[in-house]
Every structure is written in structure tokens, then in C-alpha cells.
Coordinates of C-alpha atoms and ligand atoms in Angstrom, one line a residue:
Chain Y
L1 CA 11.7 -72.3 -75.7
A2 CA 12.2 -73.6 -72.2
A3 CA 13.8 -70.4 -71.1
A4 CA 11.8 -69.9 -68.0
A5 CA 11.8 -73.5 -66.8
L6 CA 13.7 -74.6 -63.8
W7 CA 15.7 -77.8 -64.1
D8 CA 15.2 -80.3 -61.3
V9 CA 18.0 -82.7 -61.3
L10 CA 18.7 -85.6 -59.0
G11 CA 22.3 -86.2 -58.4
I12 CA 23.5 -89.4 -56.8
L13 CA 27.1 -90.1 -55.6
L14 CA 28.4 -93.6 -55.1
G15 CA 31.5 -95.7 -54.8
G16 CA 33.1 -93.3 -52.3
A17 CA 32.5 -90.1 -54.3
E18 CA 29.9 -89.2 -51.7
L19 CA 32.7 -88.8 -49.2
L20 CA 33.6 -85.5 -50.9
F21 CA 30.1 -84.3 -50.3
D22 CA 29.8 -84.7 -46.6
G23 CA 28.9 -88.3 -47.1
V24 CA 25.5 -87.3 -48.6
K25 CA 24.6 -89.6 -51.5
E26 CA 21.4 -88.0 -52.8
H27 CA 21.1 -84.4 -53.9
H28 CA 17.9 -83.0 -55.2
V29 CA 18.9 -80.0 -57.1
T30 CA 17.0 -77.2 -58.7
L31 CA 19.2 -75.4 -61.1
P32 CA 18.6 -71.6 -61.6
S33 CA 16.9 -70.7 -64.8
Q34 CA 19.0 -69.5 -67.7
S35 CA 18.3 -68.7 -71.3
E36 CA 20.1 -71.8 -72.7
P37 CA 19.5 -75.3 -71.4
W38 CA 22.0 -76.5 -68.8
N39 CA 24.6 -78.9 -70.0
M40 CA 26.8 -81.3 -68.1
K41 CA 29.8 -79.0 -68.3
Q42 CA 27.9 -76.2 -66.6
L43 CA 26.4 -78.7 -64.1
L44 CA 29.9 -79.7 -63.0
V45 CA 30.9 -76.1 -62.4
W46 CA 27.7 -75.6 -60.4
I47 CA 28.4 -78.7 -58.4
G48 CA 31.9 -77.6 -57.7
Q49 CA 30.6 -74.2 -56.4
N50 CA 27.6 -75.4 -54.5
L51 CA 27.9 -79.0 -53.4
L52 CA 31.5 -80.2 -53.3
K53 CA 32.7 -80.0 -49.8
E54 CA 36.3 -81.0 -49.9
R55 CA 39.3 -81.9 -52.1
P56 CA 37.8 -80.8 -55.4
E57 CA 40.8 -82.3 -57.2
L58 CA 39.5 -85.7 -56.4
F59 CA 36.2 -85.0 -58.3
V60 CA 37.0 -82.5 -61.1
Q61 CA 40.0 -82.2 -63.4
G62 CA 40.0 -79.1 -65.5
D63 CA 36.4 -78.7 -66.7
D64 CA 35.8 -82.4 -66.8
V65 CA 35.2 -85.1 -64.1
R66 CA 38.3 -86.7 -62.8
P67 CA 39.2 -89.8 -64.9
G68 CA 38.0 -92.8 -62.9
I69 CA 34.7 -91.3 -61.9
L70 CA 31.9 -92.9 -64.0
V71 CA 28.9 -90.8 -64.9
L72 CA 25.5 -92.2 -65.7
I73 CA 22.6 -90.0 -67.0
N74 CA 19.2 -91.7 -66.5
D75 CA 21.1 -94.9 -65.9
A76 CA 23.1 -94.9 -69.1
D77 CA 26.8 -94.3 -69.5
W78 CA 27.3 -90.6 -70.4
E79 CA 29.9 -91.7 -73.0
L80 CA 26.8 -92.7 -75.0
M81 CA 25.2 -89.2 -74.6
G82 CA 27.7 -86.6 -75.5
Q83 CA 29.4 -86.3 -72.1
L84 CA 30.0 -82.7 -71.2
D85 CA 27.9 -81.4 -74.1
Y86 CA 24.8 -83.4 -73.0
E87 CA 21.9 -81.0 -72.5
L88 CA 20.1 -81.6 -69.2
Q89 CA 16.3 -82.2 -69.3
D90 CA 14.0 -81.5 -66.4
K91 CA 13.9 -84.5 -63.9
D92 CA 17.1 -86.0 -65.2
N93 CA 18.9 -88.3 -62.9
V94 CA 22.7 -88.0 -62.8
V95 CA 24.9 -90.6 -61.0
F96 CA 28.6 -90.2 -60.3
I97 CA 30.4 -93.4 -59.3
S98 CA 34.0 -93.3 -58.1
T99 CA 36.1 -96.3 -59.2
L100 CA 39.0 -94.8 -57.4
H101 CA 38.1 -96.1 -53.9
G102 CA 39.1 -99.3 -52.3
G103 CA 37.7 -102.6 -53.4
Chain B
M1 CA 18.0 -89.9 -79.0
P2 CA 18.8 -93.1 -77.2
I3 CA 21.5 -95.3 -78.7
Q4 CA 20.5 -98.9 -79.4
C5 CA 22.4 -102.0 -78.2
S6 CA 24.8 -103.0 -80.9
K7 CA 24.4 -106.7 -80.0
C8 CA 20.6 -107.3 -79.8
T9 CA 19.7 -104.1 -81.6
E10 CA 16.5 -103.9 -79.5
Q11 CA 17.2 -102.5 -76.1
R12 CA 18.6 -99.1 -75.2
A13 CA 22.3 -99.2 -74.7
V14 CA 23.5 -98.4 -71.2
L15 CA 27.2 -98.5 -71.5
K16 CA 30.1 -98.1 -73.9
R17 CA 32.6 -100.9 -73.4
P18 CA 36.1 -99.6 -72.8
K19 CA 37.6 -102.7 -74.2
T20 CA 35.8 -102.7 -77.6
G21 CA 33.9 -99.4 -77.9
Q22 CA 30.7 -101.4 -78.3
S23 CA 27.4 -100.0 -77.0
L24 CA 25.5 -102.6 -75.0
C25 CA 22.2 -102.8 -73.2
K26 CA 22.0 -104.1 -69.6
E27 CA 21.2 -107.7 -70.4
C28 CA 23.8 -108.0 -73.2
F29 CA 26.4 -106.4 -71.0
F30 CA 25.7 -108.9 -68.2
I31 CA 26.1 -111.8 -70.6
V32 CA 29.3 -110.5 -72.3
F33 CA 30.9 -109.6 -69.0
E34 CA 30.2 -113.0 -67.5
E35 CA 31.1 -115.0 -70.6
E36 CA 34.5 -113.2 -70.8
I37 CA 35.3 -114.2 -67.3
H38 CA 34.2 -117.7 -68.1
H39 CA 36.5 -117.7 -71.1
T40 CA 39.4 -116.5 -68.9
I41 CA 38.7 -119.3 -66.4
V42 CA 38.5 -122.0 -69.0
S43 CA 41.4 -120.9 -71.2
A44 CA 43.8 -120.5 -68.3
Q45 CA 42.4 -123.7 -66.7
L46 CA 42.1 -122.0 -63.3
F47 CA 40.1 -124.7 -61.6
K48 CA 39.5 -128.4 -61.5
P49 CA 36.1 -130.0 -60.6
G50 CA 35.8 -130.8 -57.0
E51 CA 38.1 -128.1 -55.7
T52 CA 37.3 -126.0 -52.7
V53 CA 38.0 -122.4 -53.7
A54 CA 38.1 -119.5 -51.3
I55 CA 37.2 -116.1 -52.6
G56 CA 39.2 -113.5 -50.8
A57 CA 36.3 -111.1 -49.8
S58 CA 36.8 -107.6 -48.5
G59 CA 33.3 -106.3 -49.1
G60 CA 34.7 -104.0 -51.8
K61 CA 33.6 -103.8 -55.4
D62 CA 36.0 -106.2 -57.0
S63 CA 35.6 -109.1 -54.5
T64 CA 31.9 -108.6 -54.4
V65 CA 31.6 -108.8 -58.2
L66 CA 34.0 -111.8 -58.2
A67 CA 31.9 -113.6 -55.6
H68 CA 28.7 -113.0 -57.6
V69 CA 30.2 -114.0 -60.9
M70 CA 31.9 -117.1 -59.6
K71 CA 28.7 -118.2 -58.0
V72 CA 26.8 -117.6 -61.3
L73 CA 29.4 -119.3 -63.5
N74 CA 29.9 -122.3 -61.1
E75 CA 26.2 -123.0 -61.4
R76 CA 25.8 -122.2 -65.1
Y77 CA 28.8 -124.2 -66.3
K78 CA 28.9 -126.8 -63.6
Y79 CA 32.5 -126.1 -62.6
G80 CA 31.8 -128.4 -59.6
L81 CA 33.6 -126.0 -57.3
N82 CA 32.9 -125.8 -53.6
L83 CA 33.0 -122.0 -53.2
M84 CA 33.3 -120.0 -50.0
L85 CA 34.1 -116.5 -48.9
L86 CA 37.2 -115.9 -46.9
S87 CA 37.8 -112.6 -45.0
V88 CA 40.4 -111.3 -42.7
D89 CA 39.4 -109.4 -39.7
E90 CA 42.3 -107.1 -38.9
G91 CA 40.7 -106.3 -35.5
I92 CA 40.9 -102.6 -36.1
T93 CA 37.8 -100.6 -35.4
G94 CA 36.7 -98.3 -38.1
Y95 CA 36.1 -98.9 -41.8
R96 CA 37.0 -102.6 -41.5
D97 CA 33.9 -103.2 -39.4
D98 CA 31.7 -101.8 -42.2
S99 CA 33.4 -103.9 -44.8
L100 CA 33.0 -107.1 -42.7
E101 CA 29.4 -106.2 -42.3
T102 CA 29.1 -106.1 -46.1
V103 CA 30.8 -109.4 -46.4
K104 CA 28.4 -110.9 -43.9
R105 CA 25.5 -109.6 -46.0
N106 CA 27.1 -111.0 -49.2
Q107 CA 27.3 -114.4 -47.5
E108 CA 23.5 -114.4 -47.2
Q109 CA 22.9 -112.8 -50.6
Y110 CA 25.0 -115.4 -52.4
D111 CA 24.4 -118.2 -50.1
L112 CA 28.1 -119.0 -49.8
P113 CA 29.7 -120.1 -46.5
L114 CA 31.9 -117.4 -44.9
K115 CA 34.9 -117.8 -42.8
I116 CA 36.4 -114.7 -41.1
V117 CA 39.9 -115.2 -39.8
S118 CA 40.8 -112.8 -37.1
Y119 CA 44.2 -111.9 -36.2
E120 CA 43.2 -112.8 -32.7
E121 CA 42.6 -116.3 -33.9
L122 CA 46.0 -116.4 -35.3
Y123 CA 47.4 -114.7 -32.3
G124 CA 46.5 -117.6 -30.1
W125 CA 48.7 -119.9 -32.2
T126 CA 52.4 -120.5 -31.7
M127 CA 54.8 -117.9 -32.9
D128 CA 55.9 -120.3 -35.7
A129 CA 52.3 -120.7 -36.9
I130 CA 51.6 -116.9 -37.0
V131 CA 54.3 -116.3 -39.6
K132 CA 52.1 -117.3 -42.5
Q133 CA 49.9 -115.0 -44.4
A134 CA 46.5 -114.6 -42.8
L135 CA 44.5 -115.7 -45.9
D136 CA 46.6 -118.8 -46.4
R137 CA 46.1 -119.7 -42.7
G138 CA 42.4 -119.2 -42.9
A139 CA 42.2 -121.2 -46.1
K140 CA 44.3 -124.0 -44.6
L141 CA 41.8 -124.2 -41.7
L142 CA 39.1 -124.8 -44.2
N143 CA 40.9 -127.3 -46.4
V144 CA 40.7 -124.9 -49.3
D145 CA 42.6 -125.8 -52.5
K146 CA 42.9 -122.4 -54.0
I147 CA 42.3 -118.8 -53.3
C148 CA 40.9 -116.4 -55.9
T149 CA 41.2 -112.7 -55.6
G150 CA 39.4 -109.7 -57.2
H151 CA 42.4 -108.1 -59.0
N152 CA 41.2 -106.5 -62.2
A153 CA 42.8 -105.3 -65.5
D154 CA 43.3 -101.8 -64.1
D155 CA 45.0 -103.1 -61.0
L156 CA 47.3 -105.2 -63.0
A157 CA 48.2 -102.5 -65.5
E158 CA 49.0 -100.3 -62.5
T159 CA 51.2 -103.0 -61.0
V160 CA 53.1 -103.4 -64.3
L161 CA 53.6 -99.6 -64.4
M162 CA 54.7 -99.4 -60.7
N163 CA 57.2 -102.2 -61.2
V164 CA 58.6 -100.4 -64.2
L165 CA 58.8 -97.2 -62.2
R166 CA 60.5 -98.9 -59.4
G167 CA 62.9 -100.9 -61.6
D168 CA 61.6 -104.1 -59.9
I169 CA 62.4 -106.6 -62.7
A170 CA 61.7 -109.7 -60.6
R171 CA 58.2 -108.5 -59.7
L172 CA 57.6 -107.2 -63.2
R173 CA 58.1 -110.6 -64.6
R174 CA 55.7 -112.2 -62.0
C175 CA 53.1 -109.6 -61.6
T176 CA 50.8 -110.3 -64.6
S177 CA 50.6 -114.1 -64.2
I178 CA 47.0 -115.2 -63.8
S179 CA 47.7 -117.8 -61.3
T180 CA 50.5 -118.7 -59.0
S181 CA 51.3 -122.2 -58.1
S182 CA 51.7 -123.1 -54.5
G183 CA 54.8 -121.3 -53.1
G184 CA 55.8 -123.8 -50.5
E185 CA 53.7 -126.2 -48.5
D186 CA 51.8 -123.5 -46.5
V187 CA 51.2 -121.0 -49.3
L188 CA 48.1 -121.8 -51.4
P189 CA 47.9 -121.3 -55.2
R190 CA 46.1 -118.1 -56.1
C191 CA 44.3 -116.9 -59.2
K192 CA 42.7 -113.8 -60.6
P193 CA 39.6 -114.6 -62.7
L194 CA 38.9 -110.8 -63.2
K195 CA 42.3 -110.3 -64.7
Y196 CA 40.9 -109.1 -68.0
A197 CA 37.9 -107.2 -66.7
Y198 CA 38.0 -103.4 -66.7
E199 CA 37.3 -101.6 -63.5
K200 CA 34.7 -99.5 -65.3
E201 CA 32.8 -102.7 -66.2
I202 CA 33.2 -104.2 -62.7
V203 CA 31.7 -101.0 -61.2
L204 CA 28.9 -100.8 -63.7
Y205 CA 28.2 -104.6 -63.3
A206 CA 27.9 -104.0 -59.6
Y207 CA 25.7 -101.0 -60.1
F208 CA 23.3 -102.5 -62.6
K209 CA 23.1 -105.7 -60.7
K210 CA 22.5 -103.7 -57.5
L211 CA 25.3 -105.6 -55.7
D212 CA 26.0 -104.6 -52.2
Y213 CA 29.5 -103.4 -51.8
F214 CA 31.5 -101.1 -49.5
S215 CA 33.8 -98.3 -50.6
T216 CA 36.7 -97.3 -48.4
E217 CA 38.2 -93.9 -48.2
C218 CA 40.2 -92.9 -51.2
I219 CA 43.1 -95.4 -51.1
Y220 CA 45.5 -93.3 -53.1
S221 CA 46.2 -89.8 -52.4
P222 CA 46.7 -88.3 -55.8
N223 CA 50.1 -87.0 -54.9
A224 CA 51.6 -90.3 -53.7
Y225 CA 53.8 -92.1 -56.2
R226 CA 51.3 -94.8 -56.7
G227 CA 48.6 -92.3 -56.9
H228 CA 50.4 -90.6 -59.8
A229 CA 50.7 -93.9 -61.6
R230 CA 47.0 -94.6 -61.1
A231 CA 46.0 -91.1 -62.3
F232 CA 48.3 -91.4 -65.3
L233 CA 46.6 -94.7 -66.3
K234 CA 43.2 -93.2 -65.9
D235 CA 44.1 -90.2 -67.9
L236 CA 45.4 -92.4 -70.7
E237 CA 42.3 -94.5 -70.5
S238 CA 40.1 -91.5 -70.9
V239 CA 41.8 -90.7 -74.2
R240 CA 42.2 -94.3 -75.3
P241 CA 40.5 -97.0 -73.2
S242 CA 42.6 -99.8 -74.8
A243 CA 45.7 -98.4 -73.0
I244 CA 44.9 -100.5 -69.9
M245 CA 44.9 -103.7 -72.0
A246 CA 48.0 -102.6 -73.8
V247 CA 50.0 -102.1 -70.6
L248 CA 48.8 -105.4 -69.3
H249 CA 49.8 -107.1 -72.6
S250 CA 53.2 -105.5 -72.5
G251 CA 53.8 -106.8 -69.0
E252 CA 52.8 -110.3 -70.0
N253 CA 55.0 -110.4 -73.0
L254 CA 58.2 -108.8 -71.6
S255 CA 61.0 -111.3 -71.6
I256 CA 64.0 -110.6 -69.4
K257 CA 67.5 -111.2 -70.8
E258 CA 69.4 -114.1 -69.2
S259 CA 72.1 -111.7 -68.2
V260 CA 69.8 -109.6 -66.0
K261 CA 70.6 -110.3 -62.4
M262 CA 67.5 -111.2 -60.4
P263 CA 67.3 -110.4 -56.7
V264 CA 67.4 -113.5 -54.7
Q265 CA 64.1 -113.9 -52.8
G266 CA 65.1 -113.3 -49.2
T267 CA 63.8 -114.6 -45.9
C268 CA 62.4 -112.9 -42.9
G269 CA 65.2 -111.9 -40.4
R270 CA 63.0 -113.1 -37.5
C271 CA 61.3 -116.3 -38.5
G272 CA 62.9 -117.4 -41.7
Y273 CA 59.7 -117.4 -43.9
I274 CA 60.1 -116.2 -47.5
S275 CA 59.9 -112.5 -47.6
S276 CA 61.2 -109.8 -49.9
Q277 CA 61.5 -107.4 -47.0
A278 CA 63.7 -107.6 -43.9
L279 CA 60.7 -108.8 -41.9
C280 CA 57.8 -110.9 -43.3
K281 CA 54.2 -109.6 -43.1
A282 CA 53.2 -111.8 -40.2
C283 CA 56.2 -110.7 -38.1
V284 CA 55.5 -107.1 -38.8
L285 CA 51.9 -107.6 -37.9
L286 CA 52.7 -109.3 -34.7
E287 CA 55.3 -106.6 -33.8
G288 CA 52.6 -104.0 -34.5
L289 CA 50.2 -105.7 -32.1
N290 CA 52.8 -106.1 -29.5
R291 CA 53.8 -102.5 -29.7
G292 CA 50.2 -101.2 -29.8
L293 CA 50.7 -100.0 -33.3
P294 CA 48.0 -101.8 -35.3
K295 CA 48.6 -100.0 -38.6
L296 CA 52.1 -101.4 -38.8
G297 CA 50.8 -104.6 -40.3
I298 CA 48.8 -102.8 -43.0
G299 CA 50.7 -100.2 -44.8
K300 CA 54.1 -100.3 -46.3
H301 CA 56.6 -99.5 -43.6
H302 CA 59.6 -101.5 -44.7
R303 CA 61.9 -98.6 -43.9
L304 CA 61.2 -99.4 -40.3
H305 CA 62.0 -103.1 -40.5
E306 CA 65.7 -102.7 -39.6
K307 CA 64.6 -100.8 -36.4
L308 CA 62.1 -103.5 -35.5
L309 CA 64.6 -106.3 -36.1
S310 CA 67.1 -104.7 -33.8
Q311 CA 64.4 -103.9 -31.2
Q312 CA 65.1 -100.1 -31.4
P313 CA 62.3 -97.8 -30.2
L314 CA 60.4 -95.8 -32.9
S315 CA 60.4 -92.1 -33.0
N316 CA 57.3 -90.2 -31.8
A317 CA 56.5 -89.2 -35.4
E318 CA 56.7 -92.8 -36.6
E319 CA 54.5 -94.0 -33.7
R320 CA 51.9 -91.4 -34.3
K321 CA 51.5 -92.6 -37.9
L322 CA 50.9 -96.2 -36.8
K323 CA 48.4 -95.7 -34.0
A324 CA 44.8 -96.7 -34.7
V325 CA 43.4 -93.8 -36.5
D326 CA 40.3 -91.8 -36.4
F327 CA 38.8 -92.7 -39.8
Ligands
ZN401 ZN1 21.3 -105.9 -76.1
ZN402 ZN1 58.7 -113.5 -40.2

């Protein structure tokens, strides 16, 4: 249905997670079009290949985010939304907050 | 399909609670989070009306949330506490400046008095006076009765695990207590109102309330011993969130056989203050300042204490590690 659409996603990194992305907190991302909708699992792979600047082991673990990094999709805990299987919608807002940094 | 809040059944849920698995909306989450901390404070009788309580403030997430919640609860439930923020300026350029700036903003945001104790301030005192912990010193200056700190459930579970992994029975027994009574005339009682609050909820509380906090560089390299322990707990939590509470609960309920020999709490080889290491924190700090090695007072370098005590020079490699760093 939405095969030709592009997915515009706003990614925000907080709590120290931005330090792995050259200190940049806001990332406006246009995902390449694909036949199936993008899901979070694919987004993580894409982030790892295109945005993550250093020490990927501090952000991803296997094909998931590293435990201790919280994920919010449109300001709600992704644990309420299917986590890795969540299918991204155009204009979604994804926030990654590290809890692993000093406080 | 958005999930509804299981409490009010009206609003859209924004988080799944690690403690209970409940789905809550923002407002219900704020209430539940604050009420649980209130319950902790009341049931452990952490404060008495009229007390002056210093909140150990670093500008980080835990102490920022603690300051906010303490202010809210003190007003809502009329604790009658005189609250203030207390921060230690380690006098090191770099991230500490940013965290102090955050604390200064918090002072205005929460309308709480702030006192920053600098090592310089302590430095001007007599040798004897320096040998007390900086927070205690600062608190004393302000006639504070008690200090509360932002340690959360995840921190305490990690401490339990670390003490098990190090075989440190004495600390294992003490580490989960919610408050410590005064440890001598110059050490103030301390307490941890966030003891039963999950880190996830603290971070989300700060996020949804748009609290202003500062994150430092990753404190634990994942390969350090403590980093492994932290990562292990986080891995467990991702499978079963109640693991954090379970470890904490185990720590609280361990009883140690009479026949287990406890290490005697030692004293500092230089000044005689209570210390579990050869040198107390203040003496290490002072030594670091004297030798131009400011990091000496911050990290854990007790392997170097014997050298310091006997006035031996440090090796180049040791010195390099302790110089002020490029953050
Ligand atoms: Zn609700
Ligand atoms: Zn000493």
C-alpha cells in the first residue's frame, strides 16, 4: 500500500546516548523506501550503519538496543508498542534515552 | 492501537512499569511515582519536622529527580523540612563545570537554596579539618541535620551484587540500609528516599517532567568489573524487570552468621579518621592536590595508598592516569 512512500523519522538521543553520535541530539532521517514498512529492528540496523559514530557496543546488543537504553515512540514507552516489531509510520518520533550515564 | 492507562482507563498509557508491569498514563505515573517515594519516606521515618535536609546534588538525573520530588512532597504533605541543595565543586575543569551549571539552574527552578562547597574552601582549613568528607563538611557549615542522596533501586542492586562478587561481607550487610545514623560527631546521618525507585522510572519521570539534568560520559566501561555487574543486572532486568527488586530484597534480608569474622573498620594511616582503606578520602584528595594529580581524589586508587603513605614517588604511568584529563 505505502510501498513508494518515504518514511520521515525524527530520532532524538538523550541521557548521554548522544555522545555516541558526535554529540548530536536530533536526527531528522528519511528512510529509503522499501516494499514492507520499516520496523524498529530494521531502523536499529540502519542507525548502526548510518548514524552511530563510535562504540556501537554501548548502543546495540545483538539486534536489540543495549539493555539500559530506554526507547520512546511518539512519547510512549516502546514496551507498550511491540518494541522491535513496531512498524514505523511516517513522521514518527523515536527517542533513545540512556540510563547508563552518570547521575 | 494505543494502550489505555490501567489506572484511570482514560488516557493513553506512556510507560510500562518495571516494578508491576502496569501500563500508566503520564499523570497517573507521576502520582504513583511520587506516592511510592512518600510511602518510603513515611514508613522508614526518614525525616522529622523542622529538620534541615541537604540534598546531595550533582546535576545528574537521580539527584535532580530527588530534589524535585522532595520539594513536591515537602509541600504536599507538610513534612516541615527545610530543604537545600548541596554540591561539591571538585575544582576540576571539564564536565564538573557543566554539572554545577545544571545544579545552579535547578536552584532557581526549584527555588531551593544552594550551597557549593569547593575543595578550595576546605583547603583553606587546617589539616585536621580537611580530613572529613566534603559533603559532611559543607552540611556542617549550613547546620544541616541530614543529607539525602539519589541512590536508586538499580544502584543498590548493583552494590549488593558487587559486594557479593568481592566477598565484602561487612559492606554487604550495610549497603542496603535506607538510612545511616550519624557515624561519629562529624559524620551526618544519610538517607536514600529513592531506594525503591527504578532507574527507568527516574529517567522517564525526568523526561516527562522535562527536568533539567546533565549526563556525564559513560561511567562504566562495559568491560570493567563493575561494568559487567551493571550490564548483567540490566540484561536480567530486560528479561524480568523484578530482578532488580529481588536482588535488593535478598541483600536486605541476608543475615550473617555470628561466626563470620567481620573486618574491623580501620583508620586512616595519616590522620586517624575512620577509613576502610589505608588512607581516608580526604587525605587522598589532599595528596592529589599537593602532587598536582587531581584525579587521585576521585577514582578508586587504593592500590597506591601504601606508596602515598610512605611518600614514594609514583611511576610515570600512574601519574599520567591521574592528571587532569581532556574530557
Ligand atoms: Zn491514567
Ligand atoms: Zn586521613
